[in-house]
Amino acid sequence: MRYLLPTVLIVLSIENIYSQVAFDSFCLTEATVSGLTSMDGSDEFEIDLYESKFLPDDTILLAIKQKRPNNGIGEFVIRAFDNEYHVVGRFDDRQTGNLALKHNTCTNGASVIYVDKIENRGYREIPLAWQATGLSSNLDEIVFRADIVSNQQIYRVKSAPLKRRSGPEFIPYSEDQSVNIDYCGESQGCLIVPQNCNNQAKCDYALSWQVLDEQTAKFHIVARASGFVGIGFSNDEKRGDDQVILCTKDVQGYVYVRNMFVSVQTPQYISSDRPSYGLRDTDGYANASHIICKFIRTLSLDADTSVDDSGKTRDGANNRNKIVNLKEPHYMYPVYADQDLVTSKGMRIPVQDIPIVNNHPINFERRIYPKSHPRAGS
């Protein structure tokens, strides 16, 4: 899956200063700068991966981000490592805004990207792109590491693991992959179709969710479908202008989890440059009869007001304002179909027989776990 790298830099200050640092040991796990001490930077900065899995030759979008108010991101080095701490893959050659990105090639041909001179006091976010090229067929996991200079200190940060996407093999419908209906209304909320399905009579569609903490909820969908499955979130009892999370199967059988916005039946990406906005720990797979999908979703997302170099709102940012705040009462409905999401007329979600699912709003803040059933309706 490939997406355009946004040329977006969020600057903390417009006051120009000029600094330059001399990084050493680019291809090791810890780059150094003479005269600067280092510390764990996980409380101050993070590496945000916009995909949780990769395939060979994929382009993976990521960003170095400020986690809380500080002096911002200054000079930095970032690279990807395998499980033996060898640098792997190559960072994209395109430039990001007005930053002077530089590349260093390690002895194995993999590349490191860095900035050794900045003209601003610091950045809140720096988007980048990395290509999964030249990787060993046995490599199952990659971790990105960054050394960030801020306030005359080196902060060391590493990403969550980026895992290889499993091959599209036949995965049997088993108890491990199913949603256990017996727990509905107790330890998890559920949305099931048809109403009388249970663990013995397999459901056409089953969704479970659990509120993990004040900020996140975990979702698990199993549906009898060969095209795509998902869940729709609506602020009212009418379909249209809703947010949906879709788990789509491509022609090779891989399942991708995407944040979408639906105007009537036509879906669009919530963010074309970041389709997994607000999602993490996404996982999806399919077999001959079912699509299984899991993800964690942030309950309340801040609207993105990032601008590009011309001062215009970047592509997709307007749709982000339409993400449903799950800390407020809302309605949910199932999405599942055998048809392909992408048709000759564009991206389409077939009209479902079930216009809306729950006859009362779901309130995740109350941590009540209802068992919801579809009903005919508006």
Coordinates of C-alpha atoms in Angstrom, one line a residue:
M1 CA 0.0 0.0 0.0
R2 CA 1.5 3.3 -1.0
Y3 CA 0.5 6.8 -0.1
L4 CA 1.8 10.3 -0.8
L5 CA 4.2 11.6 1.8
P6 CA 2.8 14.8 3.2
T7 CA 5.2 17.8 3.0
V8 CA 4.1 19.0 6.4
L9 CA 6.2 20.4 9.2
I10 CA 4.6 21.7 12.3
V11 CA 7.0 24.4 13.7
L12 CA 7.1 25.5 17.3
S13 CA 8.6 28.9 16.6
I14 CA 9.5 31.1 13.6
E15 CA 12.5 32.5 15.3
N16 CA 15.4 31.6 13.0
I17 CA 18.6 30.2 14.6
Y18 CA 21.4 28.3 13.0
S19 CA 23.0 25.3 14.5
Q20 CA 24.8 22.3 13.2
V21 CA 25.9 19.1 14.9
A22 CA 28.3 16.4 13.8
F23 CA 26.7 13.0 14.3
D24 CA 28.9 9.9 14.6
S25 CA 28.1 6.2 14.3
F26 CA 25.1 6.6 12.0
C27 CA 24.7 2.8 11.4
L28 CA 24.9 1.8 15.1
T29 CA 21.9 1.7 17.5
E30 CA 23.1 4.9 19.2
A31 CA 24.5 7.8 17.2
T32 CA 26.7 10.2 19.2
V33 CA 27.5 13.9 19.2
S34 CA 30.7 15.1 20.8
G35 CA 29.9 17.2 23.9
L36 CA 26.3 16.1 24.3
T37 CA 25.0 13.6 26.8
S38 CA 22.1 11.2 26.0
M39 CA 19.0 9.9 27.8
D40 CA 15.9 7.9 27.2
G41 CA 13.5 10.1 25.3
S42 CA 10.3 8.1 25.4
D43 CA 8.6 10.6 27.6
E44 CA 9.4 13.5 25.3
F45 CA 9.2 12.1 21.8
E46 CA 7.9 9.2 19.8
I47 CA 8.2 7.5 16.4
D48 CA 4.6 7.0 15.1
L49 CA 4.2 4.3 12.5
Y50 CA 1.2 4.8 10.2
E51 CA 1.2 1.1 9.4
S52 CA 1.6 -1.8 11.8
K53 CA 2.7 -4.4 9.2
F54 CA 4.8 -4.5 6.1
L55 CA 5.3 -6.4 2.9
P56 CA 8.5 -6.4 0.8
D57 CA 8.9 -3.2 -1.2
D58 CA 6.1 -1.4 0.7
T59 CA 6.5 2.3 1.5
I60 CA 5.9 2.9 5.2
L61 CA 4.9 6.3 6.4
L62 CA 6.1 7.4 9.8
A63 CA 6.7 10.5 11.8
I64 CA 9.0 11.7 14.6
K65 CA 6.7 13.5 17.1
Q66 CA 6.8 15.6 20.2
K67 CA 4.8 14.0 22.9
R68 CA 4.5 17.0 25.3
P69 CA 5.6 20.6 25.3
N70 CA 9.4 20.9 25.2
N71 CA 12.0 22.5 23.0
G72 CA 10.9 20.5 20.0
I73 CA 12.7 18.3 17.6
G74 CA 16.1 19.6 16.4
E75 CA 18.7 17.7 14.6
F76 CA 18.1 14.0 14.4
V77 CA 19.1 10.6 13.0
I78 CA 16.6 7.8 12.3
R79 CA 17.1 4.3 10.9
A80 CA 15.4 0.9 10.9
F81 CA 17.0 -2.2 12.5
D82 CA 16.4 -5.9 12.2
N83 CA 16.6 -8.3 15.2
E84 CA 20.4 -8.4 14.9
Y85 CA 20.7 -4.6 15.0
H86 CA 21.6 -4.2 11.4
V87 CA 20.2 -1.2 9.6
V88 CA 17.7 -2.3 6.9
G89 CA 15.7 -0.7 4.1
R90 CA 16.0 2.7 2.6
F91 CA 14.5 6.1 3.5
D92 CA 12.7 7.9 0.6
D93 CA 14.8 10.5 -1.2
R94 CA 12.1 13.1 -1.4
Q95 CA 12.5 16.1 0.7
T96 CA 10.2 17.0 3.6
G97 CA 9.2 20.7 3.6
N98 CA 12.3 23.0 4.0
L99 CA 14.3 20.5 6.0
A100 CA 17.7 19.6 4.5
L101 CA 17.4 15.9 4.8
K102 CA 20.6 13.9 4.3
H103 CA 21.2 10.2 3.7
N104 CA 24.0 8.0 4.9
T105 CA 24.5 4.6 3.3
C106 CA 25.7 1.7 5.6
T107 CA 28.0 -1.0 4.4
N108 CA 25.1 -3.4 3.6
G109 CA 23.4 -0.8 1.3
A110 CA 20.7 0.2 3.8
S111 CA 20.3 3.9 4.4
V112 CA 20.0 6.3 7.4
I113 CA 18.3 9.6 7.2
Y114 CA 19.4 12.6 9.3
V115 CA 19.4 16.4 9.7
D116 CA 22.5 18.0 11.1
K117 CA 21.5 21.6 10.7
I118 CA 18.2 23.4 11.4
E119 CA 17.0 26.9 10.9
N120 CA 14.2 26.9 13.4
R121 CA 14.1 26.3 17.2
G122 CA 12.3 23.0 16.9
Y123 CA 9.5 21.0 15.3
R124 CA 6.5 19.2 16.8
E125 CA 6.3 16.6 14.0
I126 CA 8.5 15.5 11.1
P127 CA 6.9 13.1 8.6
L128 CA 9.1 10.6 6.7
A129 CA 8.8 7.6 4.4
W130 CA 10.8 4.3 4.5
Q131 CA 11.0 1.6 1.9
A132 CA 11.1 -2.1 2.8
T133 CA 13.7 -2.9 0.1
G134 CA 16.5 -5.4 0.2
L135 CA 15.1 -7.2 3.3
S136 CA 15.8 -10.9 4.1
S137 CA 12.9 -13.2 3.5
N138 CA 13.4 -14.4 7.2
L139 CA 13.0 -10.9 8.6
D140 CA 9.7 -10.8 10.6
E141 CA 10.1 -7.6 12.6
I142 CA 11.6 -4.2 12.3
V143 CA 12.2 -1.4 14.9
F144 CA 13.0 2.2 14.1
R145 CA 15.4 4.1 16.4
A146 CA 15.9 7.8 16.5
D147 CA 18.4 10.1 18.2
I148 CA 17.0 13.5 18.6
V149 CA 18.8 16.7 19.6
S150 CA 16.8 19.0 21.8
N151 CA 17.9 21.6 24.4
Q152 CA 21.6 20.5 24.1
Q153 CA 20.6 16.9 24.9
I154 CA 20.3 13.7 22.8
Y155 CA 17.0 11.9 23.3
R156 CA 16.9 8.2 22.3
V157 CA 13.6 6.9 21.0
K158 CA 12.4 3.7 19.4
S159 CA 9.2 2.7 17.7
A160 CA 6.7 -0.1 18.3
P161 CA 7.6 -3.2 16.2
L162 CA 6.7 -3.1 12.5
K163 CA 5.8 -6.7 11.7
R164 CA 5.8 -8.6 8.5
R165 CA 2.3 -9.2 7.1
S166 CA 1.4 -12.8 7.2
G167 CA 0.9 -14.6 3.9
P168 CA -2.7 -15.0 2.7
E169 CA -3.1 -18.6 3.8
F170 CA -6.2 -20.6 4.7
I171 CA -7.0 -19.7 8.3
P172 CA -9.7 -22.0 9.7
Y173 CA -12.6 -20.5 11.4
S174 CA -11.8 -21.6 15.0
E175 CA -12.8 -20.7 18.5
D176 CA -9.7 -18.6 18.8
Q177 CA -10.8 -16.3 15.9
S178 CA -14.4 -16.1 16.9
V179 CA -16.3 -13.6 19.1
N180 CA -17.5 -15.5 22.2
I181 CA -21.1 -14.5 22.5
D182 CA -21.3 -15.8 26.1
Y183 CA -19.3 -12.9 27.3
C184 CA -21.5 -10.3 25.7
G185 CA -23.0 -7.9 28.3
E186 CA -20.5 -9.0 30.9
S187 CA -16.9 -8.4 30.0
Q188 CA -17.5 -7.0 26.5
G189 CA -20.1 -5.2 24.5
C190 CA -21.4 -6.9 21.4
L191 CA -23.1 -6.3 18.1
I192 CA -24.4 -9.5 16.4
V193 CA -26.3 -10.4 13.2
P194 CA -28.7 -12.2 13.2
Q195 CA -30.2 -11.6 16.6
N196 CA -30.6 -15.3 17.5
C197 CA -27.0 -16.3 16.7
N198 CA -24.8 -17.8 19.4
N199 CA -21.6 -19.8 19.8
Q200 CA -23.2 -22.9 18.3
A201 CA -25.1 -21.2 15.5
K202 CA -22.4 -19.0 13.9
C203 CA -23.2 -15.4 13.4
D204 CA -23.0 -13.7 10.0
Y205 CA -21.5 -10.7 11.8
A206 CA -20.1 -10.4 15.3
L207 CA -18.4 -7.4 16.9
S208 CA -17.1 -7.2 20.4
W209 CA -15.5 -4.2 22.1
Q210 CA -13.8 -3.5 25.4
V211 CA -13.0 -0.1 26.9
L212 CA -9.3 -0.5 27.9
D213 CA -8.9 2.9 29.7
E214 CA -10.1 6.5 29.5
Q215 CA -8.6 6.9 26.0
T216 CA -8.9 3.7 24.1
A217 CA -11.2 0.8 23.2
K218 CA -10.4 -2.6 21.6
F219 CA -12.5 -4.0 18.8
H220 CA -12.8 -7.5 17.3
I221 CA -14.9 -8.2 14.2
V222 CA -15.6 -11.6 12.6
A223 CA -17.9 -11.6 9.6
R224 CA -19.0 -14.1 6.9
A225 CA -17.8 -12.1 4.0
S226 CA -15.2 -12.2 1.2
G227 CA -15.0 -8.5 0.3
F228 CA -14.8 -6.3 3.4
V229 CA -16.1 -5.9 6.9
G230 CA -16.2 -3.0 9.3
I231 CA -18.1 -0.9 11.8
G232 CA -19.9 2.4 11.3
F233 CA -20.1 5.1 13.9
S234 CA -22.9 7.7 13.6
N235 CA -24.0 10.7 15.7
D236 CA -27.6 10.1 14.7
E237 CA -29.9 7.2 13.6
K238 CA -29.4 7.9 9.9
R239 CA -26.8 6.5 7.6
G240 CA -24.6 9.0 5.8
D241 CA -21.9 11.4 6.8
D242 CA -20.5 8.7 9.2
Q243 CA -17.1 7.4 10.2
V244 CA -16.4 3.8 9.4
I245 CA -13.4 1.6 10.1
L246 CA -13.1 -0.8 7.2
C247 CA -11.1 -4.0 7.0
T248 CA -10.6 -4.6 3.3
K249 CA -9.2 -7.7 1.5
D250 CA -7.0 -7.0 -1.5
V251 CA -6.6 -9.3 -4.6
Q252 CA -3.7 -11.1 -2.9
G253 CA -5.8 -11.9 0.2
Y254 CA -4.2 -9.5 2.6
V255 CA -6.5 -7.5 4.9
Y256 CA -5.9 -3.8 5.6
V257 CA -7.6 -1.8 8.4
R258 CA -8.5 1.8 7.3
N259 CA -10.2 4.8 8.7
M260 CA -12.9 6.1 6.3
F261 CA -15.6 8.7 6.0
V262 CA -18.8 7.8 4.3
S263 CA -21.0 10.3 2.5
V264 CA -24.2 8.3 1.9
Q265 CA -22.6 5.1 0.3
T266 CA -19.3 6.6 -1.1
P267 CA -16.3 6.2 1.3
Q268 CA -13.3 8.5 1.3
Y269 CA -10.2 8.2 3.4
I270 CA -10.4 10.2 6.7
S271 CA -6.8 11.1 5.8
S272 CA -5.3 10.1 2.5
D273 CA -1.8 10.4 3.8
R274 CA -2.6 8.6 7.1
P275 CA -5.3 6.0 6.6
S276 CA -4.8 4.5 10.1
Y277 CA -5.3 7.8 11.9
G278 CA -6.4 7.1 15.5
L279 CA -5.9 3.4 15.1
R280 CA -3.2 1.1 16.5
D281 CA -2.4 -2.6 16.9
T282 CA -4.4 -3.3 13.7
D283 CA -4.6 -6.9 12.6
G284 CA -6.6 -8.6 9.9
Y285 CA -6.7 -11.8 8.0
A286 CA -9.1 -13.8 5.9
N287 CA -10.0 -17.4 5.0
A288 CA -12.4 -18.9 2.5
S289 CA -15.5 -17.9 4.4
H290 CA -14.6 -15.1 6.9
I291 CA -12.7 -11.9 7.4
I292 CA -11.3 -11.3 10.9
C293 CA -10.3 -7.9 12.0
K294 CA -8.9 -6.4 15.2
F295 CA -7.8 -2.9 16.2
I296 CA -7.6 -0.4 19.1
R297 CA -9.2 3.0 18.5
T298 CA -8.6 6.2 20.4
L299 CA -12.0 7.3 21.8
S300 CA -11.5 11.0 21.2
L301 CA -9.3 12.4 18.5
D302 CA -8.1 16.0 18.2
A303 CA -8.9 17.7 14.9
D304 CA -5.7 18.0 12.7
T305 CA -5.0 21.6 11.7
S306 CA -1.7 20.9 10.0
V307 CA -0.9 23.0 7.0
D308 CA 1.5 22.5 4.1
D309 CA 4.2 24.9 3.0
S310 CA 1.8 27.1 1.2
G311 CA -0.4 27.5 4.3
K312 CA -3.3 25.4 2.9
T313 CA -4.9 22.7 5.0
R314 CA -3.4 19.5 3.8
D315 CA -5.4 16.8 1.9
G316 CA -7.8 14.9 4.1
A317 CA -7.6 17.2 7.2
N318 CA -11.2 18.4 6.7
N319 CA -12.5 14.8 7.0
R320 CA -10.7 14.4 10.3
N321 CA -13.2 16.8 11.8
K322 CA -15.9 14.2 11.0
I323 CA -14.4 11.5 13.2
V324 CA -17.0 10.5 15.7
N325 CA -16.1 11.2 19.3
L326 CA -16.6 7.9 21.1
K327 CA -16.6 9.6 24.4
E328 CA -20.0 10.9 23.5
P329 CA -23.1 8.7 23.0
H330 CA -23.3 7.4 19.4
Y331 CA -24.9 4.8 17.2
M332 CA -23.1 1.9 15.5
Y333 CA -23.9 -0.3 12.6
P334 CA -22.3 -3.3 10.9
V335 CA -20.6 -3.2 7.5
Y336 CA -19.9 -6.4 5.6
A337 CA -20.2 -7.5 2.0
D338 CA -18.8 -10.0 -0.5
Q339 CA -18.5 -7.2 -3.1
D340 CA -15.2 -5.5 -3.8
L341 CA -15.0 -2.0 -2.2
V342 CA -13.4 -0.6 -5.3
T343 CA -15.7 -0.7 -8.4
S344 CA -15.7 0.8 -11.8
K345 CA -17.6 3.7 -10.4
G346 CA -15.2 4.3 -7.6
M347 CA -15.2 3.2 -4.0
R348 CA -18.6 2.0 -3.0
I349 CA -20.2 0.4 0.1
P350 CA -23.3 -1.7 -1.1
V351 CA -26.5 -0.7 0.5
Q352 CA -27.1 -2.9 3.5
D353 CA -30.4 -4.4 4.6
I354 CA -29.6 -3.1 8.1
P355 CA -29.8 0.8 8.1
I356 CA -28.9 1.2 11.7
V357 CA -28.0 -1.3 14.4
N358 CA -28.6 -0.3 18.0
N359 CA -31.9 1.2 19.2
H360 CA -30.1 3.2 21.8
P361 CA -26.8 5.2 21.7
I362 CA -23.7 3.5 23.0
N363 CA -21.8 5.4 25.7
F364 CA -18.2 4.1 26.1
E365 CA -17.7 6.5 29.0
R366 CA -20.2 4.6 31.1
R367 CA -18.4 1.3 30.4
I368 CA -21.6 -0.5 30.0
Y369 CA -21.4 -3.6 27.8
P370 CA -24.8 -4.1 26.0
K371 CA -25.6 -6.8 23.5
S372 CA -26.9 -4.9 20.5
H373 CA -29.1 -6.3 17.7
P374 CA -30.0 -4.8 14.4
R375 CA -33.4 -3.4 13.9
A376 CA -35.3 -2.1 10.9
G377 CA -35.3 1.6 10.9
S378 CA -34.7 5.0 9.6

